[in-house]
Amino acid sequence: MDQDLKTELSKHGIFATTFEELYNWGRKNSVWPLTFGLACCAIEMIATTMARYDLARFGAEVFRPSPRQADLMIVSGTVTKKMAPQVVRLYNQMPEPKYVIAMGACAISGGPFRDGYNVLKGIDRFIPVDVHIPGCPPRPEALIHAFMALQEQISKQQLTGESRPRHLKQELPSEFPVPEFGEHGLEPAQNDEVFHNPLKVLQG
Amino acid sequence: MGNSLPIAPVEHPWATILVLLVAAFVFGAIPLSLAWLWAKLYSPAKPGLQKNATYECGLEAKGDAWVQLDVSYYLYAIVFLIFDVEAVFLLPFAAAFSGLSLAACIAMLVFLLLLVEGLVWACQKGVLTWS
C-alpha cells in the first residue's frame, strides 16, 4: 500500500494496514530468545531481562530453554572453538524465522581474546548475524538498542518477492554446516557462504 | 380467543444448547484454521537432520535413551546405618556399660549382630573396596 495514501487516510481517522504489516508487528513484539549465555556478556544479558532494564517491555522476556521454541539467539560472549559446533547446532535446531544478535566484541570478532589459539574470531563465520553490538561487555541499553534494531528489521521483512527472507525461499537449506573440532582448530575454519572476510572484500 | 393466536413452531428445549455448542466450535475453529492456512502459505516446513535430531544442549545425542540405571540405594543405606547410626548408639552404650543389666547388654549385642551381618554382606558385595 502506498505510504502517502496511508498517511492521508490516517488524517481522516482511517487506519489502513496490510496482512504483512500486521504479521510483522505481531512477530517483532514476541521475539523469544534462547536461554543461552557464553561468558561475561551473558551477565549483562541477564541484567537486561531483569526489572531495572526490563526487556519484557519489548515482548522478549520469555527466554526459552529449548531451541524448538526460540526465535532469537543472543550470542553473548566469547565463542571458543570447542563451543562453536554446539552453537551452530543449536542455531540449526531453532525453527525459522530465526535471528542472531552477536553481543560484544568477542562474539563479533574474538575481541580481546582474538589472538588466543582456542577462540573463534566471530560467530558470523558460521551463522548469519542480524545485529552486531560492540562493547566489552555492552551495557544493557546497548542490548536493548540492538533488540530494537532487530525489531526494525523484522517489521521490514517481506513475505513475497525476491527480497523475502531466507526461510521463505524453499530452495535454500534450513541448516548450516556444523564445523568439526579437529586437531588444529575448527574444520572448516569458516563457512564461506555466510562469512565475507572484510579484508577480501576491501581488496575486491 | 386464545385459539386464534398464531402457534409458534415447537422448539426443542435443548435447541439453544445446540446452537451455543456449534457457535463455540466455530469460534475456536476459525482462528485455528486461519493460523493453519497462514502457516501453509508463509511458513514452509524445512526439516533437516539436525533440526529433527534430539535436543541435547547442542551436543549430538549418543546411545539409547532407554537405559536402566542400577542405583542400588539400599547399599548406601546399609553402610550409613553401620558406620553412622551404629556409632551414635555405641557411644552411650560404652559410657553406661558398667551400670547395665544383662538384658540390656543382650539387647545391644543383638542390635550389633544385626548390623555386623549387614557389614559382612556389604563386604561380600564389594562395596567397601575402592576402585
mmCIF file of N, CA and C in Angstrom, chain A residues 74-189:
data_model
loop_
_atom_site.group_PDB
_atom_site.id
_atom_site.type_symbol
_atom_site.label_atom_id
_atom_site.label_comp_id
_atom_site.label_asym_id
_atom_site.label_seq_id
_atom_site.Cartn_x
_atom_site.Cartn_y
_atom_site.Cartn_z
ATOM 1 N N ILE A 74 20.941 -14.950 21.148
ATOM 2 C CA ILE A 74 21.842 -13.870 21.541
ATOM 3 C C ILE A 74 23.176 -14.520 21.885
ATOM 4 N N VAL A 75 24.133 -14.378 20.981
ATOM 5 C CA VAL A 75 25.452 -14.975 21.232
ATOM 6 C C VAL A 75 26.188 -14.015 22.153
ATOM 7 N N SER A 76 26.096 -14.287 23.446
ATOM 8 C CA SER A 76 26.598 -13.324 24.424
ATOM 9 C C SER A 76 27.897 -13.843 25.015
ATOM 10 N N GLY A 77 28.984 -13.483 24.381
ATOM 11 C CA GLY A 77 30.266 -13.816 24.963
ATOM 12 C C GLY A 77 31.222 -14.480 24.000
ATOM 13 N N THR A 78 32.368 -14.854 24.554
ATOM 14 C CA THR A 78 33.423 -15.471 23.762
ATOM 15 C C THR A 78 32.981 -16.847 23.274
ATOM 16 N N VAL A 79 33.101 -17.066 21.979
ATOM 17 C CA VAL A 79 32.819 -18.387 21.442
ATOM 18 C C VAL A 79 34.148 -19.104 21.278
ATOM 19 N N THR A 80 34.345 -20.116 22.094
ATOM 20 C CA THR A 80 35.578 -20.885 21.935
ATOM 21 C C THR A 80 35.395 -21.877 20.788
ATOM 22 N N LYS A 81 36.505 -22.369 20.307
ATOM 23 C CA LYS A 81 36.422 -23.310 19.188
ATOM 24 C C LYS A 81 35.764 -24.607 19.619
ATOM 25 N N LYS A 82 35.886 -24.914 20.889
ATOM 26 C CA LYS A 82 35.224 -26.111 21.401
ATOM 27 C C LYS A 82 33.707 -25.925 21.421
ATOM 28 N N MET A 83 33.281 -24.690 21.657
ATOM 29 C CA MET A 83 31.853 -24.413 21.812
ATOM 30 C C MET A 83 31.170 -24.142 20.482
ATOM 31 N N ALA A 84 31.937 -23.690 19.504
ATOM 32 C CA ALA A 84 31.326 -23.240 18.250
ATOM 33 C C ALA A 84 30.435 -24.296 17.586
ATOM 34 N N PRO A 85 30.855 -25.572 17.503
ATOM 35 C CA PRO A 85 29.952 -26.551 16.876
ATOM 36 C C PRO A 85 28.602 -26.643 17.574
ATOM 37 N N GLN A 86 28.635 -26.528 18.903
ATOM 38 C CA GLN A 86 27.370 -26.620 19.646
ATOM 39 C C GLN A 86 26.480 -25.410 19.347
ATOM 40 N N VAL A 87 27.119 -24.231 19.243
ATOM 41 C CA VAL A 87 26.345 -23.027 18.955
ATOM 42 C C VAL A 87 25.680 -23.155 17.579
ATOM 43 N N VAL A 88 26.427 -23.618 16.604
ATOM 44 C CA VAL A 88 25.872 -23.749 15.252
ATOM 45 C C VAL A 88 24.768 -24.809 15.246
ATOM 46 N N ARG A 89 24.982 -25.886 16.005
ATOM 47 C CA ARG A 89 23.960 -26.931 16.023
ATOM 48 C C ARG A 89 22.683 -26.418 16.688
ATOM 49 N N LEU A 90 22.838 -25.641 17.744
ATOM 50 C CA LEU A 90 21.660 -25.068 18.398
ATOM 51 C C LEU A 90 20.935 -24.133 17.440
ATOM 52 N N TYR A 91 21.716 -23.353 16.695
ATOM 53 C CA TYR A 91 21.093 -22.457 15.723
ATOM 54 C C TYR A 91 20.311 -23.268 14.696
ATOM 55 N N ASN A 92 20.893 -24.371 14.249
ATOM 56 C CA ASN A 92 20.213 -25.211 13.272
ATOM 57 C C ASN A 92 18.931 -25.814 13.832
ATOM 58 N N GLN A 93 18.908 -26.030 15.144
ATOM 59 C CA GLN A 93 17.733 -26.668 15.736
ATOM 60 C C GLN A 93 16.599 -25.695 16.001
ATOM 61 N N MET A 94 16.864 -24.405 15.842
ATOM 62 C CA MET A 94 15.786 -23.430 16.051
ATOM 63 C C MET A 94 14.886 -23.393 14.831
ATOM 64 N N PRO A 95 13.570 -23.258 15.049
ATOM 65 C CA PRO A 95 12.672 -23.154 13.901
ATOM 66 C C PRO A 95 12.779 -21.782 13.248
ATOM 67 N N GLU A 96 12.473 -21.732 11.966
ATOM 68 C CA GLU A 96 12.554 -20.459 11.257
ATOM 69 C C GLU A 96 11.212 -19.732 11.332
ATOM 70 N N PRO A 97 11.184 -18.417 11.199
ATOM 71 C CA PRO A 97 12.290 -17.481 11.048
ATOM 72 C C PRO A 97 13.071 -17.299 12.347
ATOM 73 N N LYS A 98 14.404 -17.205 12.238
ATOM 74 C CA LYS A 98 15.235 -17.057 13.418
ATOM 75 C C LYS A 98 16.262 -15.958 13.191
ATOM 76 N N TYR A 99 16.686 -15.360 14.293
ATOM 77 C CA TYR A 99 17.578 -14.208 14.213
ATOM 78 C C TYR A 99 18.737 -14.386 15.185
ATOM 79 N N VAL A 100 19.814 -13.676 14.890
ATOM 80 C CA VAL A 100 21.001 -13.781 15.743
ATOM 81 C C VAL A 100 21.494 -12.376 16.084
ATOM 82 N N ILE A 101 21.735 -12.155 17.367
ATOM 83 C CA ILE A 101 22.418 -10.935 17.802
ATOM 84 C C ILE A 101 23.794 -11.354 18.312
ATOM 85 N N ALA A 102 24.841 -10.803 17.708
ATOM 86 C CA ALA A 102 26.192 -11.051 18.214
ATOM 87 C C ALA A 102 26.490 -9.965 19.222
ATOM 88 N N MET A 103 26.538 -10.385 20.497
ATOM 89 C CA MET A 103 26.651 -9.400 21.569
ATOM 90 C C MET A 103 28.097 -9.322 22.056
ATOM 91 N N GLY A 104 28.678 -8.151 21.940
ATOM 92 C CA GLY A 104 30.015 -7.936 22.484
ATOM 93 C C GLY A 104 31.119 -8.198 21.487
ATOM 94 N N ALA A 105 32.289 -7.682 21.853
ATOM 95 C CA ALA A 105 33.441 -7.760 20.955
ATOM 96 C C ALA A 105 33.817 -9.199 20.626
ATOM 97 N N CYS A 106 33.697 -10.083 21.604
ATOM 98 C CA CYS A 106 34.109 -11.478 21.377
ATOM 99 C C CYS A 106 33.236 -12.164 20.344
ATOM 100 N N ALA A 107 31.935 -11.993 20.487
ATOM 101 C CA ALA A 107 31.034 -12.661 19.553
ATOM 102 C C ALA A 107 31.188 -12.089 18.149
ATOM 103 N N ILE A 108 31.602 -10.820 18.059
ATOM 104 C CA ILE A 108 31.772 -10.205 16.745
ATOM 105 C C ILE A 108 33.070 -10.669 16.103
ATOM 106 N N SER A 109 34.156 -10.606 16.877
ATOM 107 C CA SER A 109 35.459 -10.791 16.235
ATOM 108 C C SER A 109 36.453 -11.575 17.075
ATOM 109 N N GLY A 110 36.067 -12.025 18.243
ATOM 110 C CA GLY A 110 37.043 -12.642 19.144
ATOM 111 C C GLY A 110 37.487 -11.669 20.215
ATOM 112 N N GLY A 111 37.321 -10.390 19.959
ATOM 113 C CA GLY A 111 37.570 -9.354 20.957
ATOM 114 C C GLY A 111 38.983 -9.394 21.519
ATOM 115 N N PRO A 112 39.118 -9.208 22.826
ATOM 116 C CA PRO A 112 40.451 -9.194 23.436
ATOM 117 C C PRO A 112 41.146 -10.560 23.352
ATOM 118 N N PHE A 113 40.373 -11.602 23.105
ATOM 119 C CA PHE A 113 40.963 -12.946 23.040
ATOM 120 C C PHE A 113 41.199 -13.391 21.609
ATOM 121 N N ARG A 114 41.164 -12.442 20.699
ATOM 122 C CA ARG A 114 41.253 -12.759 19.278
ATOM 123 C C ARG A 114 42.499 -13.575 18.934
ATOM 124 N N ASP A 115 43.603 -13.273 19.627
ATOM 125 C CA ASP A 115 44.848 -13.972 19.317
ATOM 126 C C ASP A 115 44.965 -15.310 20.042
ATOM 127 N N GLY A 116 43.962 -15.611 20.838
ATOM 128 C CA GLY A 116 44.001 -16.889 21.540
ATOM 129 C C GLY A 116 43.866 -18.050 20.569
ATOM 130 N N TYR A 117 44.544 -19.132 20.905
ATOM 131 C CA TYR A 117 44.536 -20.281 19.990
ATOM 132 C C TYR A 117 43.183 -20.966 19.949
ATOM 133 N N ASN A 118 42.369 -20.737 20.983
ATOM 134 C CA ASN A 118 41.132 -21.506 21.092
ATOM 135 C C ASN A 118 39.880 -20.665 20.907
ATOM 136 N N VAL A 119 40.039 -19.439 20.398
ATOM 137 C CA VAL A 119 38.888 -18.541 20.320
ATOM 138 C C VAL A 119 38.462 -18.345 18.869
ATOM 139 N N LEU A 120 37.185 -18.510 18.648
ATOM 140 C CA LEU A 120 36.627 -18.273 17.318
ATOM 141 C C LEU A 120 36.586 -16.764 17.065
ATOM 142 N N LYS A 121 37.024 -16.358 15.897
ATOM 143 C CA LYS A 121 37.116 -14.923 15.620
ATOM 144 C C LYS A 121 35.804 -14.408 15.043
ATOM 145 N N GLY A 122 34.762 -14.548 15.801
ATOM 146 C CA GLY A 122 33.455 -14.043 15.381
ATOM 147 C C GLY A 122 32.525 -15.163 14.967
ATOM 148 N N ILE A 123 31.316 -15.141 15.530
ATOM 149 C CA ILE A 123 30.360 -16.212 15.237
ATOM 150 C C ILE A 123 29.817 -16.066 13.813
ATOM 151 N N ASP A 124 29.994 -14.881 13.214
ATOM 152 C CA ASP A 124 29.481 -14.701 11.845
ATOM 153 C C ASP A 124 30.281 -15.497 10.817
ATOM 154 N N ARG A 125 31.287 -16.221 11.266
ATOM 155 C CA ARG A 125 31.972 -17.131 10.350
ATOM 156 C C ARG A 125 31.128 -18.362 10.044
ATOM 157 N N PHE A 126 30.160 -18.640 10.891
ATOM 158 C CA PHE A 126 29.390 -19.869 10.696
ATOM 159 C C PHE A 126 27.896 -19.655 10.561
ATOM 160 N N ILE A 127 27.356 -18.640 11.212
ATOM 161 C CA ILE A 127 25.913 -18.406 11.087
ATOM 162 C C ILE A 127 25.667 -16.939 10.744
ATOM 163 N N PRO A 128 24.591 -16.672 10.023
ATOM 164 C CA PRO A 128 24.316 -15.275 9.651
ATOM 165 C C PRO A 128 23.887 -14.458 10.861
ATOM 166 N N VAL A 129 24.542 -13.328 11.065
ATOM 167 C CA VAL A 129 24.240 -12.471 12.214
ATOM 168 C C VAL A 129 23.414 -11.288 11.734
ATOM 169 N N ASP A 130 22.338 -10.980 12.455
ATOM 170 C CA ASP A 130 21.474 -9.868 12.058
ATOM 171 C C ASP A 130 21.937 -8.555 12.658
ATOM 172 N N VAL A 131 22.289 -8.561 13.936
ATOM 173 C CA VAL A 131 22.722 -7.322 14.584
ATOM 174 C C VAL A 131 24.014 -7.593 15.349
ATOM 175 N N HIS A 132 24.996 -6.725 15.153
ATOM 176 C CA HIS A 132 26.229 -6.786 15.933
ATOM 177 C C HIS A 132 26.194 -5.667 16.972
ATOM 178 N N ILE A 133 26.537 -5.968 18.228
ATOM 179 C CA ILE A 133 26.684 -4.890 19.213
ATOM 180 C C ILE A 133 28.126 -4.886 19.684
ATOM 181 N N PRO A 134 28.819 -3.771 19.500
ATOM 182 C CA PRO A 134 30.163 -3.668 20.063
ATOM 183 C C PRO A 134 30.092 -3.408 21.560
ATOM 184 N N GLY A 135 31.221 -3.557 22.232
ATOM 185 C CA GLY A 135 31.261 -3.321 23.673
ATOM 186 C C GLY A 135 31.897 -4.495 24.371
ATOM 187 N N CYS A 136 32.439 -4.221 25.574
ATOM 188 C CA CYS A 136 33.164 -5.292 26.250
ATOM 189 C C CYS A 136 32.971 -5.201 27.751
ATOM 190 N N PRO A 137 31.858 -5.646 28.268
ATOM 191 C CA PRO A 137 30.655 -6.068 27.545
ATOM 192 C C PRO A 137 29.769 -4.863 27.219
ATOM 193 N N PRO A 138 28.836 -5.013 26.285
ATOM 194 C CA PRO A 138 27.909 -3.922 26.008
ATOM 195 C C PRO A 138 26.971 -3.722 27.199
ATOM 196 N N ARG A 139 26.597 -2.501 27.428
ATOM 197 C CA ARG A 139 25.661 -2.237 28.525
ATOM 198 C C ARG A 139 24.276 -2.769 28.151
ATOM 199 N N PRO A 140 23.423 -2.994 29.143
ATOM 200 C CA PRO A 140 22.068 -3.452 28.833
ATOM 201 C C PRO A 140 21.341 -2.544 27.853
ATOM 202 N N GLU A 141 21.601 -1.248 27.943
ATOM 203 C CA GLU A 141 20.972 -0.327 26.986
ATOM 204 C C GLU A 141 21.381 -0.662 25.565
ATOM 205 N N ALA A 142 22.642 -1.090 25.398
ATOM 206 C CA ALA A 142 23.122 -1.433 24.062
ATOM 207 C C ALA A 142 22.393 -2.666 23.540
ATOM 208 N N LEU A 143 22.148 -3.618 24.439
ATOM 209 C CA LEU A 143 21.409 -4.811 24.017
ATOM 210 C C LEU A 143 19.978 -4.440 23.636
ATOM 211 N N ILE A 144 19.398 -3.552 24.423
ATOM 212 C CA ILE A 144 18.041 -3.109 24.107
ATOM 213 C C ILE A 144 18.037 -2.392 22.761
ATOM 214 N N HIS A 145 19.068 -1.600 22.524
ATOM 215 C CA HIS A 145 19.180 -0.904 21.238
ATOM 216 C C HIS A 145 19.276 -1.916 20.101
ATOM 217 N N ALA A 146 20.104 -2.930 20.313
ATOM 218 C CA ALA A 146 20.239 -3.966 19.284
ATOM 219 C C ALA A 146 18.913 -4.670 19.074
ATOM 220 N N PHE A 147 18.203 -4.882 20.157
ATOM 221 C CA PHE A 147 16.920 -5.555 20.052
ATOM 222 C C PHE A 147 15.934 -4.712 19.250
ATOM 223 N N MET A 148 15.975 -3.393 19.495
ATOM 224 C CA MET A 148 15.079 -2.508 18.738
ATOM 225 C C MET A 148 15.468 -2.479 17.269
ATOM 226 N N ALA A 149 16.775 -2.541 17.009
ATOM 227 C CA ALA A 149 17.229 -2.587 15.616
ATOM 228 C C ALA A 149 16.725 -3.859 14.947
ATOM 229 N N LEU A 150 16.737 -4.949 15.700
ATOM 230 C CA LEU A 150 16.241 -6.217 15.164
ATOM 231 C C LEU A 150 14.740 -6.134 14.887
ATOM 232 N N GLN A 151 14.023 -5.497 15.812
ATOM 233 C CA GLN A 151 12.580 -5.320 15.603
ATOM 234 C C GLN A 151 12.306 -4.530 14.333
ATOM 235 N N GLU A 152 13.160 -3.528 14.127
ATOM 236 C CA GLU A 152 13.045 -2.717 12.911
ATOM 237 C C GLU A 152 13.221 -3.603 11.669
ATOM 238 N N GLN A 153 14.218 -4.461 11.741
ATOM 239 C CA GLN A 153 14.476 -5.365 10.610
ATOM 240 C C GLN A 153 13.299 -6.298 10.369
ATOM 241 N N ILE A 154 12.754 -6.822 11.468
ATOM 242 C CA ILE A 154 11.643 -7.770 11.316
ATOM 243 C C ILE A 154 10.441 -7.081 10.691
ATOM 244 N N SER A 155 10.183 -5.845 11.126
ATOM 245 C CA SER A 155 8.995 -5.163 10.613
ATOM 246 C C SER A 155 9.139 -4.820 9.138
ATOM 247 N N LYS A 156 10.363 -4.845 8.632
ATOM 248 C CA LYS A 156 10.555 -4.521 7.213
ATOM 249 C C LYS A 156 10.610 -5.763 6.345
ATOM 250 N N GLN A 157 10.547 -6.933 6.937
ATOM 251 C CA GLN A 157 10.669 -8.156 6.131
ATOM 252 C C GLN A 157 9.439 -8.348 5.264
ATOM 253 N N GLN A 158 9.710 -8.800 4.046
ATOM 254 C CA GLN A 158 8.616 -9.002 3.108
ATOM 255 C C GLN A 158 8.295 -10.478 2.982
ATOM 256 N N LEU A 159 7.015 -10.742 2.794
ATOM 257 C CA LEU A 159 6.590 -12.137 2.707
ATOM 258 C C LEU A 159 6.720 -12.685 1.293
ATOM 259 N N THR A 160 6.677 -11.797 0.325
ATOM 260 C CA THR A 160 6.749 -12.244 -1.072
ATOM 261 C C THR A 160 7.843 -11.447 -1.777
ATOM 262 N N GLY A 161 8.117 -11.835 -2.996
ATOM 263 C CA GLY A 161 9.112 -11.100 -3.775
ATOM 264 C C GLY A 161 10.504 -11.656 -3.589
ATOM 265 N N GLU A 162 11.425 -11.101 -4.349
ATOM 266 C CA GLU A 162 12.785 -11.629 -4.370
ATOM 267 C C GLU A 162 13.528 -11.344 -3.069
ATOM 268 N N SER A 163 13.140 -10.253 -2.398
ATOM 269 C CA SER A 163 13.874 -9.875 -1.187
ATOM 270 C C SER A 163 13.284 -10.514 0.064
ATOM 271 N N ARG A 164 12.459 -11.509 -0.106
ATOM 272 C CA ARG A 164 11.886 -12.182 1.064
ATOM 273 C C ARG A 164 12.986 -12.924 1.823
ATOM 274 N N PRO A 165 12.770 -13.088 3.132
ATOM 275 C CA PRO A 165 13.846 -13.680 3.927
ATOM 276 C C PRO A 165 14.117 -15.132 3.558
ATOM 277 N N ARG A 166 15.234 -15.589 4.058
ATOM 278 C CA ARG A 166 15.754 -16.904 3.703
ATOM 279 C C ARG A 166 14.764 -18.043 3.947
ATOM 280 N N HIS A 167 14.054 -17.958 5.073
ATOM 281 C CA HIS A 167 13.208 -19.100 5.414
ATOM 282 C C HIS A 167 12.037 -19.267 4.463
ATOM 283 N N LEU A 168 11.726 -18.230 3.698
ATOM 284 C CA LEU A 168 10.620 -18.348 2.742
ATOM 285 C C LEU A 168 11.098 -18.824 1.375
ATOM 286 N N LYS A 169 12.397 -18.944 1.225
ATOM 287 C CA LYS A 169 12.922 -19.462 -0.040
ATOM 288 C C LYS A 169 13.087 -20.971 0.092
ATOM 289 N N GLN A 170 12.227 -21.679 -0.602
ATOM 290 C CA GLN A 170 12.151 -23.121 -0.438
ATOM 291 C C GLN A 170 13.447 -23.821 -0.846
ATOM 292 N N GLU A 171 14.149 -23.220 -1.818
ATOM 293 C CA GLU A 171 15.309 -23.937 -2.357
ATOM 294 C C GLU A 171 16.526 -23.883 -1.426
ATOM 295 N N LEU A 172 16.526 -22.889 -0.523
ATOM 296 C CA LEU A 172 17.689 -22.778 0.368
ATOM 297 C C LEU A 172 17.563 -23.754 1.536
ATOM 298 N N PRO A 173 18.651 -24.391 1.918
ATOM 299 C CA PRO A 173 18.565 -25.351 3.031
ATOM 300 C C PRO A 173 18.345 -24.641 4.360
ATOM 301 N N SER A 174 17.767 -25.362 5.303
ATOM 302 C CA SER A 174 17.458 -24.737 6.593
ATOM 303 C C SER A 174 18.650 -24.791 7.538
ATOM 304 N N GLU A 175 19.626 -25.635 7.228
ATOM 305 C CA GLU A 175 20.710 -25.833 8.183
ATOM 306 C C GLU A 175 22.042 -25.335 7.624
ATOM 307 N N PHE A 176 22.883 -24.900 8.541
ATOM 308 C CA PHE A 176 24.229 -24.500 8.167
ATOM 309 C C PHE A 176 25.190 -25.591 8.614
ATOM 310 N N PRO A 177 26.224 -25.857 7.821
ATOM 311 C CA PRO A 177 27.134 -26.940 8.198
ATOM 312 C C PRO A 177 27.813 -26.672 9.535
ATOM 313 N N VAL A 178 27.829 -27.698 10.358
ATOM 314 C CA VAL A 178 28.451 -27.590 11.682
ATOM 315 C C VAL A 178 29.931 -27.912 11.554
ATOM 316 N N PRO A 179 30.807 -27.031 12.034
ATOM 317 C CA PRO A 179 32.242 -27.325 11.947
ATOM 318 C C PRO A 179 32.625 -28.443 12.911
ATOM 319 N N GLU A 180 33.658 -29.133 12.555
ATOM 320 C CA GLU A 180 34.195 -30.192 13.416
ATOM 321 C C GLU A 180 35.323 -29.610 14.253
ATOM 322 N N PHE A 181 35.420 -30.041 15.491
ATOM 323 C CA PHE A 181 36.540 -29.617 16.315
ATOM 324 C C PHE A 181 37.694 -30.568 16.058
ATOM 325 N N GLY A 182 38.601 -30.152 15.176
ATOM 326 C CA GLY A 182 39.679 -31.039 14.752
ATOM 327 C C GLY A 182 40.955 -30.822 15.541
ATOM 328 N N GLU A 183 42.010 -31.386 15.017
ATOM 329 C CA GLU A 183 43.287 -31.335 15.713
ATOM 330 C C GLU A 183 43.854 -29.917 15.723
ATOM 331 N N HIS A 184 43.635 -29.186 14.623
ATOM 332 C CA HIS A 184 44.196 -27.839 14.516
ATOM 333 C C HIS A 184 43.077 -26.817 14.422
ATOM 334 N N GLY A 185 42.143 -26.863 15.357
ATOM 335 C CA GLY A 185 41.048 -25.910 15.338
ATOM 336 C C GLY A 185 39.861 -26.435 14.570
ATOM 337 N N LEU A 186 39.022 -25.503 14.141
ATOM 338 C CA LEU A 186 37.763 -25.915 13.523
ATOM 339 C C LEU A 186 37.968 -26.249 12.053
ATOM 340 N N GLU A 187 37.267 -27.264 11.609
ATOM 341 C CA GLU A 187 37.333 -27.662 10.202
ATOM 342 C C GLU A 187 35.924 -27.724 9.638
ATOM 343 N N PRO A 188 35.546 -26.913 8.673
ATOM 344 C CA PRO A 188 36.336 -25.838 8.085
ATOM 345 C C PRO A 188 36.436 -24.638 9.031
ATOM 346 N N ALA A 189 37.388 -23.755 8.760
ATOM 347 C CA ALA A 189 37.600 -22.620 9.650
ATOM 348 C C ALA A 189 36.488 -21.588 9.536
#
